[in-house]
Amino acid sequence: MENIASITHIESVRLSDDGTAVVIIDQTQLPGRTEYLTLSTAEDIWEAIHSLKVRGAPAIGICAGYGIYCLALKIREKDYNGFLREFRREKDYLDSARPTAVNLSWALNRMERVVTGNRDKQVPDILNLLKEECCRIHQEDISMCRAISEYGLSLLKDGDGVLTHCNAGPLATSRYGTGQGPLFLGKERGMNFHVYADETRPLLQGARLTAYELQRAGIDVTLICDNMAGIVMKNGWVQACMVGCDRVAANGDTANKIGTSGVAILARYYNIPFYVLGPTSTIDMNCRTGDDIRIELREPEEIKEKFYREPVALKEVKCYNPSFDVTDHSLITAVITEKGICRPPFTESLAALFC
Ligand code: MRU
């Protein structure tokens, strides 16, 4: 077992030492190789987000914040209107990398507001403010994850079995994580949990990333295939389910990694609490319900070829590969944010967060 801090302090996204590029851990190479990539062009950043080299809603937001700052540094226009035009062009391009995780547009909009709110300033001054804002987005995420982990931990008992889906730990966020944050914080305090990590087909974030993080932190983790969640629940081994989120609608409907809604349905059947953990930046009050959330569709190759030595299906076989699904609010016991624990009715408890 390594020092738990070496896991909770993994920096999956940061600004390069010279402050002109984004440095990420290439999450597609884990757990086999820890490779760092330096992203300096718009295409590099877009591709890294699109291909999930950097992934997890909060990490995508942090990367977008640093990314648009680095691209703004390269804008040659020195008058305000020209700068704003170029800034928006880069912003719209980055925003098109992935549609479901709201943190991408949330971070880019935050950065844009720095530009539009400082029309009276010179471009070099605006650039300084942009740098402050993207660093602030990152710092805020660290404290939000910590607070979410505290609230989440208050819902667990020493010795509990916890089932989780996808990866919402340090790699996907900052420090502790969201969906898996309480597990790291509890471990730090001497608590022991038995974690069941769904492998999370087709891109295996659970096997490659969650099991890696938990195992290295010395947390008791058992990897299961997605279709085994029912049996571990039936066996009485799971006292709580904890997952992250990519976009939470105003009524509590929650988009998260494909397969999450199936876990929630099983949890309801077996009478196990199902918790969604995420920062308030992941709550999109502009989406009334989950029907308003756009679900990303990805390439068939991810199902048929990506992690196999040989294709597991004929080339001509059609695939349906939605990257996320929406868990109905009625299946969610609580949404845990940095501002507190929201319980049904979510239309009221989530709205109260923004008052
Ligand atoms: O496609 P991914 O790997 O980016 O999907 C990630 C998830 O669904 C996570 O659960 C979510 O972003 C929360 S990360 C704290």
Coordinates of C-alpha atoms and ligand atoms in Angstrom, one line a residue:
M1 CA 0.0 0.0 0.0
E2 CA 1.2 3.5 -0.8
N3 CA 0.8 6.6 1.2
I4 CA -2.9 7.5 0.7
A5 CA -1.9 11.1 0.0
S6 CA 0.1 10.0 -3.1
I7 CA -3.3 8.9 -4.6
T8 CA -5.4 11.8 -3.3
H9 CA -2.8 14.3 -4.5
I10 CA -2.5 12.9 -8.1
E11 CA -2.7 15.9 -10.3
S12 CA -4.6 14.6 -13.4
V13 CA -4.7 18.2 -14.8
R14 CA -2.4 21.2 -14.2
L15 CA -0.9 24.2 -15.9
S16 CA 2.6 23.6 -17.2
D17 CA 5.5 25.1 -15.3
D18 CA 6.0 27.9 -17.9
G19 CA 2.2 28.6 -17.7
T20 CA 1.5 28.2 -21.4
A21 CA 0.2 24.7 -21.7
V22 CA -2.0 22.1 -20.0
V23 CA -0.4 19.0 -18.5
I24 CA -2.6 15.9 -18.1
I25 CA -2.1 12.3 -17.1
D26 CA -3.2 10.3 -20.1
Q27 CA -6.0 8.3 -18.4
T28 CA -6.4 6.0 -21.4
Q29 CA -3.0 4.5 -20.6
L30 CA -3.7 3.6 -17.0
P31 CA -3.2 1.4 -15.1
G32 CA -0.4 0.1 -17.2
R33 CA 1.5 3.3 -17.8
T34 CA 1.6 6.7 -16.2
E35 CA 2.2 9.1 -19.1
Y36 CA 2.0 12.8 -18.9
L37 CA 0.9 14.8 -22.0
T38 CA 1.5 18.5 -22.6
L39 CA -1.4 20.1 -24.5
S40 CA -0.6 23.4 -26.2
T41 CA -2.9 23.6 -29.3
A42 CA -6.7 23.8 -29.5
E43 CA -6.7 20.5 -31.4
D44 CA -4.5 18.8 -28.7
I45 CA -6.9 19.9 -26.0
W46 CA -10.1 19.1 -27.9
E47 CA -8.7 15.6 -28.8
A48 CA -7.6 14.9 -25.2
I49 CA -11.1 15.7 -24.0
H50 CA -12.9 13.9 -26.8
S51 CA -10.8 10.7 -26.5
L52 CA -11.1 10.6 -22.7
K53 CA -7.4 11.2 -22.1
V54 CA -8.7 13.7 -19.6
R55 CA -12.1 12.7 -18.3
G56 CA -14.5 12.9 -15.4
A57 CA -16.8 16.0 -15.3
P58 CA -14.8 18.1 -12.9
A59 CA -11.4 17.3 -14.5
I60 CA -12.9 18.2 -18.0
G61 CA -13.9 21.5 -16.5
I62 CA -10.5 22.2 -15.1
C63 CA -8.8 21.2 -18.3
A64 CA -11.1 23.5 -20.3
G65 CA -10.4 26.4 -18.0
Y66 CA -6.6 26.0 -18.3
G67 CA -7.0 25.2 -22.0
I68 CA -8.9 28.3 -23.0
Y69 CA -6.5 30.4 -21.0
C70 CA -3.5 29.0 -22.8
L71 CA -5.2 29.5 -26.1
A72 CA -6.1 33.1 -25.2
L73 CA -2.4 33.7 -24.6
K74 CA -1.8 33.0 -28.3
I75 CA -4.5 35.4 -29.6
R76 CA -2.7 38.0 -31.7
E77 CA -5.6 40.6 -31.7
K78 CA -4.7 43.4 -29.4
D79 CA -8.0 45.3 -29.6
Y80 CA -10.8 44.1 -27.3
N81 CA -13.4 43.2 -30.0
G82 CA -10.9 41.2 -32.0
F83 CA -9.7 39.4 -28.9
L84 CA -13.2 38.6 -27.8
R85 CA -14.1 37.2 -31.3
E86 CA -11.0 34.9 -31.3
F87 CA -11.6 33.9 -27.7
R88 CA -15.2 32.9 -28.5
R89 CA -14.0 30.9 -31.6
E90 CA -11.6 28.9 -29.4
K91 CA -14.2 28.5 -26.7
D92 CA -16.9 27.2 -29.1
Y93 CA -14.5 24.7 -30.5
L94 CA -13.4 23.3 -27.1
D95 CA -17.1 23.2 -26.0
S96 CA -17.9 20.9 -28.9
A97 CA -15.5 18.1 -27.6
R98 CA -18.1 16.4 -25.4
P99 CA -21.8 17.3 -24.9
T100 CA -23.0 15.6 -21.6
A101 CA -20.8 16.8 -18.8
V102 CA -22.0 20.3 -18.0
N103 CA -18.7 21.2 -16.4
L104 CA -17.1 21.7 -19.8
S105 CA -19.5 24.6 -20.8
W106 CA -19.7 25.7 -17.2
A107 CA -15.9 26.4 -17.0
L108 CA -15.7 27.9 -20.5
N109 CA -18.7 30.2 -19.7
R110 CA -17.0 31.3 -16.5
M111 CA -13.8 32.1 -18.4
E112 CA -15.8 34.0 -21.0
R113 CA -17.5 36.1 -18.3
V114 CA -14.0 37.3 -17.3
V115 CA -13.5 38.6 -20.8
T116 CA -16.9 40.2 -21.2
G117 CA -16.9 41.7 -17.7
N118 CA -13.7 43.5 -18.4
R119 CA -14.2 45.4 -21.7
D120 CA -12.6 48.5 -20.2
K121 CA -9.3 46.7 -19.7
Q122 CA -6.3 46.1 -21.9
V123 CA -5.8 42.5 -23.3
P124 CA -2.7 41.8 -21.1
D125 CA -4.7 42.7 -18.0
I126 CA -7.6 40.4 -19.2
L127 CA -5.1 37.6 -19.6
N128 CA -3.9 38.0 -16.0
L129 CA -7.5 37.8 -14.9
L130 CA -8.1 34.7 -17.0
K131 CA -5.1 33.0 -15.4
E132 CA -6.5 33.8 -11.9
E133 CA -9.9 32.5 -12.9
C134 CA -8.7 29.1 -14.2
C135 CA -6.5 28.6 -11.2
R136 CA -9.5 29.5 -9.0
I137 CA -11.7 26.9 -10.8
H138 CA -9.1 24.3 -9.9
Q139 CA -8.7 25.4 -6.3
E140 CA -12.4 25.5 -5.8
D141 CA -12.7 22.0 -7.0
I142 CA -10.2 20.8 -4.4
S143 CA -12.3 22.3 -1.6
M144 CA -15.6 21.2 -3.1
C145 CA -14.4 17.6 -3.4
R146 CA -13.3 17.7 0.2
A147 CA -16.6 19.0 1.4
I148 CA -18.5 16.5 -0.7
S149 CA -16.4 13.7 0.8
E150 CA -17.2 14.9 4.3
Y151 CA -20.9 14.9 3.6
G152 CA -20.7 11.6 1.9
L153 CA -18.7 10.0 4.7
S154 CA -21.4 11.0 7.2
L155 CA -23.7 8.6 5.4
L156 CA -21.4 5.6 5.8
K157 CA -20.5 3.3 8.8
D158 CA -17.1 1.6 9.4
G159 CA -17.2 -1.8 7.7
D160 CA -19.8 -0.9 5.1
G161 CA -19.9 -2.4 1.6
V162 CA -20.1 0.3 -1.0
L163 CA -20.8 -0.3 -4.7
T164 CA -19.6 2.3 -7.2
H165 CA -19.7 2.7 -11.0
C166 CA -17.3 4.4 -13.3
N167 CA -14.6 6.6 -11.9
A168 CA -15.2 9.7 -9.7
G169 CA -12.0 9.6 -7.7
P170 CA -8.9 11.8 -7.7
L171 CA -8.2 11.2 -11.4
A172 CA -11.6 12.5 -12.4
T173 CA -11.5 15.5 -10.1
S174 CA -9.1 17.2 -7.6
R175 CA -7.8 15.4 -4.6
Y176 CA -10.4 13.1 -3.0
G177 CA -12.9 12.9 -5.8
T178 CA -16.7 13.0 -5.5
G179 CA -18.4 9.6 -5.9
Q180 CA -15.4 7.8 -4.4
G181 CA -14.3 10.7 -2.2
P182 CA -15.8 9.5 1.1
L183 CA -13.9 6.2 0.7
F184 CA -10.5 8.0 0.6
L185 CA -11.4 10.3 3.4
G186 CA -12.7 7.5 5.5
K187 CA -9.6 5.4 4.9
E188 CA -7.5 8.4 6.0
R189 CA -9.4 8.4 9.3
G190 CA -8.9 4.7 9.8
M191 CA -12.2 3.4 8.6
N192 CA -12.5 0.3 6.5
F193 CA -14.9 -0.2 3.6
H194 CA -15.4 -3.1 1.2
V195 CA -15.8 -1.5 -2.2
Y196 CA -17.3 -3.2 -5.2
A197 CA -16.1 -1.5 -8.4
D198 CA -18.2 -2.1 -11.5
E199 CA -15.7 -2.5 -14.4
T200 CA -17.9 -0.1 -16.4
R201 CA -18.1 -1.3 -20.0
P202 CA -17.2 -0.4 -22.6
L203 CA -14.3 1.9 -21.6
L204 CA -13.6 0.2 -18.3
Q205 CA -13.1 3.3 -16.1
G206 CA -14.0 1.2 -13.1
A207 CA -11.4 -1.5 -13.8
R208 CA -8.7 0.7 -15.1
L209 CA -9.1 3.7 -12.9
T210 CA -11.3 3.2 -9.8
A211 CA -9.8 -0.2 -8.9
Y212 CA -6.3 1.3 -9.5
E213 CA -6.9 4.3 -7.2
L214 CA -8.5 2.3 -4.4
Q215 CA -6.1 -0.6 -4.5
R216 CA -3.1 1.8 -4.4
A217 CA -4.7 3.6 -1.4
G218 CA -5.0 0.3 0.5
I219 CA -8.8 0.3 0.4
D220 CA -10.4 -3.2 0.1
V221 CA -11.7 -3.2 -3.5
T222 CA -13.2 -6.0 -5.4
L223 CA -13.6 -5.6 -9.1
I224 CA -16.9 -7.0 -10.6
C225 CA -18.3 -7.0 -14.1
D226 CA -21.3 -4.7 -14.5
N227 CA -23.7 -7.6 -14.7
M228 CA -22.6 -8.8 -11.3
A229 CA -24.0 -5.8 -9.3
G230 CA -27.2 -7.7 -8.7
I231 CA -25.6 -10.7 -7.1
V232 CA -23.4 -8.7 -4.7
M233 CA -26.5 -6.7 -3.6
K234 CA -28.5 -9.9 -3.2
N235 CA -25.7 -11.4 -1.1
G236 CA -26.1 -8.5 1.4
W237 CA -22.6 -7.2 0.7
V238 CA -23.6 -3.6 -0.3
Q239 CA -24.9 -1.1 2.2
A240 CA -24.7 1.9 -0.1
C241 CA -24.2 2.8 -3.7
M242 CA -22.1 6.0 -4.5
V243 CA -21.6 7.4 -7.9
G244 CA -20.5 10.7 -9.5
C245 CA -22.5 12.7 -12.0
D246 CA -22.1 14.5 -15.3
R247 CA -25.2 16.7 -15.3
V248 CA -28.0 16.8 -12.8
A249 CA -31.3 18.3 -14.0
A250 CA -33.4 20.6 -11.8
N251 CA -35.7 17.8 -10.8
G252 CA -32.8 15.5 -9.7
D253 CA -32.7 13.3 -12.8
T254 CA -29.0 12.6 -13.2
A255 CA -26.8 11.8 -16.2
N256 CA -23.8 9.6 -15.3
K257 CA -21.8 6.9 -17.0
I258 CA -23.8 4.4 -19.0
G259 CA -25.0 1.6 -16.6
T260 CA -25.6 3.9 -13.6
S261 CA -29.4 3.8 -14.0
G262 CA -29.3 0.0 -13.9
V263 CA -27.4 0.1 -10.7
A264 CA -30.0 2.5 -9.2
I265 CA -32.8 0.2 -10.3
L266 CA -31.1 -2.8 -8.6
A267 CA -30.4 -0.7 -5.5
R268 CA -34.1 0.2 -5.2
Y269 CA -35.1 -3.5 -5.6
Y270 CA -32.7 -4.5 -2.8
N271 CA -33.6 -1.5 -0.6
I272 CA -30.0 -0.1 -0.7
P273 CA -29.5 3.7 -0.6
F274 CA -28.3 5.2 -3.9
Y275 CA -26.3 8.4 -3.6
V276 CA -25.2 10.8 -6.3
L277 CA -22.2 12.9 -5.4
G278 CA -21.1 16.0 -7.3
P279 CA -20.3 19.7 -7.1
T280 CA -23.0 22.3 -7.6
S281 CA -21.3 23.1 -10.9
T282 CA -22.7 19.8 -12.2
I283 CA -26.3 20.8 -11.4
D284 CA -27.8 22.4 -14.5
M285 CA -30.9 24.3 -13.5
N286 CA -31.5 25.0 -17.2
C287 CA -32.4 21.4 -17.7
R288 CA -35.8 20.9 -16.2
T289 CA -35.6 17.1 -16.4
G290 CA -33.3 14.4 -17.7
D291 CA -35.1 14.6 -21.1
D292 CA -33.3 17.9 -21.7
I293 CA -29.8 16.3 -21.2
R294 CA -28.0 15.5 -24.5
I295 CA -26.5 12.1 -24.3
E296 CA -23.1 11.6 -26.1
L297 CA -23.0 8.7 -28.6
R298 CA -19.6 7.2 -29.2
E299 CA -17.9 5.0 -31.8
P300 CA -18.9 1.3 -32.2
E301 CA -15.2 0.4 -32.0
E302 CA -15.2 1.1 -28.3
I303 CA -17.6 -1.9 -27.9
K304 CA -16.2 -4.2 -30.5
E305 CA -12.4 -3.6 -30.5
K306 CA -11.0 -1.2 -28.0
F307 CA -9.8 -3.4 -25.2
Y308 CA -9.6 -6.7 -27.1
R309 CA -6.7 -8.4 -28.9
E310 CA -9.1 -9.2 -31.7
P311 CA -12.5 -7.7 -32.5
V312 CA -15.3 -9.5 -30.5
A313 CA -17.9 -8.9 -33.1
L314 CA -18.1 -8.8 -36.9
K315 CA -17.1 -5.5 -38.4
E316 CA -20.5 -5.1 -40.0
V317 CA -22.5 -5.6 -36.7
K318 CA -24.3 -2.5 -35.7
C319 CA -23.6 -1.0 -32.2
Y320 CA -25.4 1.4 -30.0
N321 CA -22.9 3.1 -27.7
P322 CA -24.4 5.9 -25.5
S323 CA -21.8 7.1 -23.1
F324 CA -24.2 8.1 -20.4
D325 CA -27.7 7.3 -19.1
V326 CA -30.1 9.2 -17.0
T327 CA -31.1 7.9 -13.6
D328 CA -34.6 8.9 -12.7
H329 CA -34.8 11.2 -9.6
S330 CA -37.2 8.8 -8.0
L331 CA -34.4 6.2 -7.6
I332 CA -32.0 8.6 -6.0
T333 CA -31.8 8.7 -2.2
A334 CA -29.8 11.9 -2.0
V335 CA -27.6 14.2 -4.1
I336 CA -24.5 15.2 -2.1
T337 CA -22.9 18.5 -3.0
E338 CA -20.3 20.7 -1.4
K339 CA -23.1 22.8 0.1
G340 CA -24.9 19.9 1.7
I341 CA -27.1 16.8 1.3
C342 CA -30.1 17.3 -0.9
R343 CA -33.0 14.9 -0.4
P344 CA -36.4 14.6 -2.3
P345 CA -38.2 16.6 -3.4
F346 CA -35.2 17.6 -5.4
T347 CA -37.0 20.4 -7.3
E348 CA -37.0 22.1 -3.9
S349 CA -33.7 20.9 -2.3
L350 CA -31.6 21.6 -5.4
A351 CA -33.2 25.0 -6.1
A352 CA -32.3 26.0 -2.5
L353 CA -28.6 25.5 -3.2
F354 CA -28.7 28.5 -5.6
C355 CA -30.6 30.9 -3.4
Ligands
MRU1 O1 -16.9 9.3 -20.0 P1 -16.3 9.6 -18.7 O2 -15.3 8.7 -18.2 O3 -15.8 11.1 -18.7 O4 -17.5 9.6 -17.7 C1 -17.3 9.9 -16.3 C2 -18.4 9.7 -15.4 O5 -19.5 9.3 -15.8 C3 -18.2 10.1 -14.0 O6 -18.9 9.3 -13.1 C4 -18.6 11.6 -13.8 O7 -18.0 12.4 -14.7 C5 -18.3 12.0 -12.4 S1 -16.5 12.3 -12.2 C6 -16.3 13.0 -10.7

